[in-house]
Each structure stands twice: as structure tokens, then as C-alpha cells.
Amino acid sequence: MTVLTIGSNIKLWHYMRMTVINTIKKFVDDRGLTVYRFRQQTGIAQATAYRLYNNPQEIPRKEVLDAICSAYKIQPGEILEWVETEK
């Protein structure tokens, strides 16, 4: 929430809309992996791997998130990001 003060007594409250996106493309690319290698190492389905890689709005199910985090010994925050969206 953002508060904008106008004058001495007037305050406007602006509620930001937030959404979660995946950053798997960056994660994979930064490690020099192919999507094929990524899915092999995590054990997730081919379609799921490509969908996550190509679509940041695709959020992995709990089981997929667990498989990725377990394979790379990372926390979910390394592949998920909370961002402000426009209204």
C-alpha cells in the first residue's frame, strides 16, 4: 500500500495489485542449461518444463516446485517473484 499525503490532513491510499511470476527462464539461462537438461535434472514433464520456461505467468504446482527446489537445492524465491501489476 502506498500513502500519498496532500496538504496536512488529506491522505490518499493506493493499493498496489501484485502478482507472482516465475523466473525459470532466467534461472535456466543463467546456469547455461537447456530446457531438456532442466527437465531431466528435475524429473518434470516436458510440456511442463517448456510451459514454465516460455510463460512467466505459469506458476508451478506444489509438486513441480518441490521437484525443482530439491534438484537444485534452492528456495522457491529463487524461481518465483512477486511483482506489481498495472491496474
C-alpha atoms as a PDB file:
ATOM      1  CA  MET A   1       0.000   0.000   0.000  1.00  0.00           C
ATOM      2  CA  THR A   2       1.279   3.455  -0.889  1.00  0.00           C
ATOM      3  CA  VAL A   3       0.182   6.531   1.013  1.00  0.00           C
ATOM      4  CA  LEU A   4       0.239   9.901  -0.721  1.00  0.00           C
ATOM      5  CA  THR A   5      -0.217  12.896   1.572  1.00  0.00           C
ATOM      6  CA  ILE A   6      -1.783  16.024   0.092  1.00  0.00           C
ATOM      7  CA  GLY A   7      -1.739  19.042   2.338  1.00  0.00           C
ATOM      8  CA  SER A   8      -1.674  18.468   6.068  1.00  0.00           C
ATOM      9  CA  ASN A   9      -4.718  16.241   6.555  1.00  0.00           C
ATOM     10  CA  ILE A  10      -5.581  14.597   3.229  1.00  0.00           C
ATOM     11  CA  LYS A  11      -4.182  11.155   2.565  1.00  0.00           C
ATOM     12  CA  LEU A  12      -4.794   9.029  -0.492  1.00  0.00           C
ATOM     13  CA  TRP A  13      -4.383   5.297  -0.104  1.00  0.00           C
ATOM     14  CA  HIS A  14      -3.207   3.466  -3.201  1.00  0.00           C
ATOM     15  CA  TYR A  15      -3.415  -0.292  -3.023  1.00  0.00           C
ATOM     16  CA  MET A  16      -0.967  -1.939  -5.396  1.00  0.00           C
ATOM     17  CA  ARG A  17      -2.035  -5.030  -7.274  1.00  0.00           C
ATOM     18  CA  MET A  18       0.622  -7.685  -7.019  1.00  0.00           C
ATOM     19  CA  THR A  19       1.086 -10.932  -8.841  1.00  0.00           C
ATOM     20  CA  VAL A  20       3.543 -13.789  -8.740  1.00  0.00           C
ATOM     21  CA  ILE A  21       5.554 -14.712 -11.825  1.00  0.00           C
ATOM     22  CA  ASN A  22       8.093 -17.444 -12.405  1.00  0.00           C
ATOM     23  CA  THR A  23      11.682 -16.583 -13.322  1.00  0.00           C
ATOM     24  CA  ILE A  24      12.562 -20.047 -14.571  1.00  0.00           C
ATOM     25  CA  LYS A  25      13.779 -18.808 -17.966  1.00  0.00           C
ATOM     26  CA  LYS A  26      16.368 -16.611 -16.233  1.00  0.00           C
ATOM     27  CA  PHE A  27      17.238 -19.415 -13.814  1.00  0.00           C
ATOM     28  CA  VAL A  28      17.817 -21.905 -16.652  1.00  0.00           C
ATOM     29  CA  ASP A  29      19.641 -19.435 -18.915  1.00  0.00           C
ATOM     30  CA  ASP A  30      21.908 -18.132 -16.125  1.00  0.00           C
ATOM     31  CA  ARG A  31      23.087 -21.686 -15.467  1.00  0.00           C
ATOM     32  CA  GLY A  32      23.725 -22.388 -19.144  1.00  0.00           C
ATOM     33  CA  LEU A  33      21.144 -25.184 -19.157  1.00  0.00           C
ATOM     34  CA  THR A  34      18.845 -26.255 -21.929  1.00  0.00           C
ATOM     35  CA  VAL A  35      15.194 -26.887 -21.164  1.00  0.00           C
ATOM     36  CA  TYR A  36      15.878 -30.522 -21.961  1.00  0.00           C
ATOM     37  CA  ARG A  37      18.639 -30.716 -19.304  1.00  0.00           C
ATOM     38  CA  PHE A  38      16.466 -28.783 -16.835  1.00  0.00           C
ATOM     39  CA  ARG A  39      13.600 -31.261 -17.188  1.00  0.00           C
ATOM     40  CA  GLN A  40      15.976 -34.240 -16.981  1.00  0.00           C
ATOM     41  CA  GLN A  41      17.521 -32.967 -13.762  1.00  0.00           C
ATOM     42  CA  THR A  42      14.179 -32.154 -12.158  1.00  0.00           C
ATOM     43  CA  GLY A  43      12.119 -35.061 -13.482  1.00  0.00           C
ATOM     44  CA  ILE A  44       9.251 -32.803 -14.539  1.00  0.00           C
ATOM     45  CA  ALA A  45       7.268 -33.429 -17.713  1.00  0.00           C
ATOM     46  CA  GLN A  46       8.494 -31.981 -20.998  1.00  0.00           C
ATOM     47  CA  ALA A  47       5.330 -29.941 -21.547  1.00  0.00           C
ATOM     48  CA  THR A  48       5.541 -28.524 -18.021  1.00  0.00           C
ATOM     49  CA  ALA A  49       9.200 -27.546 -18.421  1.00  0.00           C
ATOM     50  CA  TYR A  50       8.582 -25.718 -21.700  1.00  0.00           C
ATOM     51  CA  ARG A  51       5.401 -24.061 -20.396  1.00  0.00           C
ATOM     52  CA  LEU A  52       7.254 -22.729 -17.333  1.00  0.00           C
ATOM     53  CA  TYR A  53      10.239 -21.639 -19.418  1.00  0.00           C
ATOM     54  CA  ASN A  54       8.172 -19.804 -22.029  1.00  0.00           C
ATOM     55  CA  ASN A  55       5.426 -18.314 -19.850  1.00  0.00           C
ATOM     56  CA  PRO A  56       6.346 -16.315 -16.715  1.00  0.00           C
ATOM     57  CA  GLN A  57       2.666 -16.207 -15.694  1.00  0.00           C
ATOM     58  CA  GLU A  58       2.646 -20.015 -15.387  1.00  0.00           C
ATOM     59  CA  ILE A  59       3.096 -20.848 -11.709  1.00  0.00           C
ATOM     60  CA  PRO A  60       4.353 -24.342 -10.915  1.00  0.00           C
ATOM     61  CA  ARG A  61       2.172 -26.689  -8.867  1.00  0.00           C
ATOM     62  CA  LYS A  62       3.475 -27.624  -5.442  1.00  0.00           C
ATOM     63  CA  GLU A  63       4.868 -30.958  -6.667  1.00  0.00           C
ATOM     64  CA  VAL A  64       6.716 -29.318  -9.569  1.00  0.00           C
ATOM     65  CA  LEU A  65       8.060 -26.546  -7.336  1.00  0.00           C
ATOM     66  CA  ASP A  66       9.259 -29.176  -4.876  1.00  0.00           C
ATOM     67  CA  ALA A  67      10.978 -31.153  -7.661  1.00  0.00           C
ATOM     68  CA  ILE A  68      12.809 -28.057  -8.927  1.00  0.00           C
ATOM     69  CA  CYS A  69      13.840 -26.871  -5.469  1.00  0.00           C
ATOM     70  CA  SER A  70      15.002 -30.358  -4.462  1.00  0.00           C
ATOM     71  CA  ALA A  71      17.009 -30.908  -7.661  1.00  0.00           C
ATOM     72  CA  TYR A  72      18.885 -27.609  -7.370  1.00  0.00           C
ATOM     73  CA  LYS A  73      18.824 -27.196  -3.573  1.00  0.00           C
ATOM     74  CA  ILE A  74      17.180 -23.770  -3.822  1.00  0.00           C
ATOM     75  CA  GLN A  75      14.375 -21.864  -2.124  1.00  0.00           C
ATOM     76  CA  PRO A  76      11.153 -21.084  -4.069  1.00  0.00           C
ATOM     77  CA  GLY A  77      12.049 -17.383  -4.038  1.00  0.00           C
ATOM     78  CA  GLU A  78      14.864 -18.102  -6.463  1.00  0.00           C
ATOM     79  CA  ILE A  79      12.391 -19.002  -9.208  1.00  0.00           C
ATOM     80  CA  LEU A  80       9.295 -17.034  -8.161  1.00  0.00           C
ATOM     81  CA  GLU A  81       8.993 -13.270  -7.948  1.00  0.00           C
ATOM     82  CA  TRP A  82       6.243 -11.068  -6.576  1.00  0.00           C
ATOM     83  CA  VAL A  83       5.737  -8.035  -8.851  1.00  0.00           C
ATOM     84  CA  GLU A  84       3.409  -5.055  -9.027  1.00  0.00           C
ATOM     85  CA  THR A  85       0.939  -5.114 -11.883  1.00  0.00           C
ATOM     86  CA  GLU A  86      -0.857  -2.241 -13.544  1.00  0.00           C
ATOM     87  CA  LYS A  87      -4.493  -1.683 -12.740  1.00  0.00           C
END
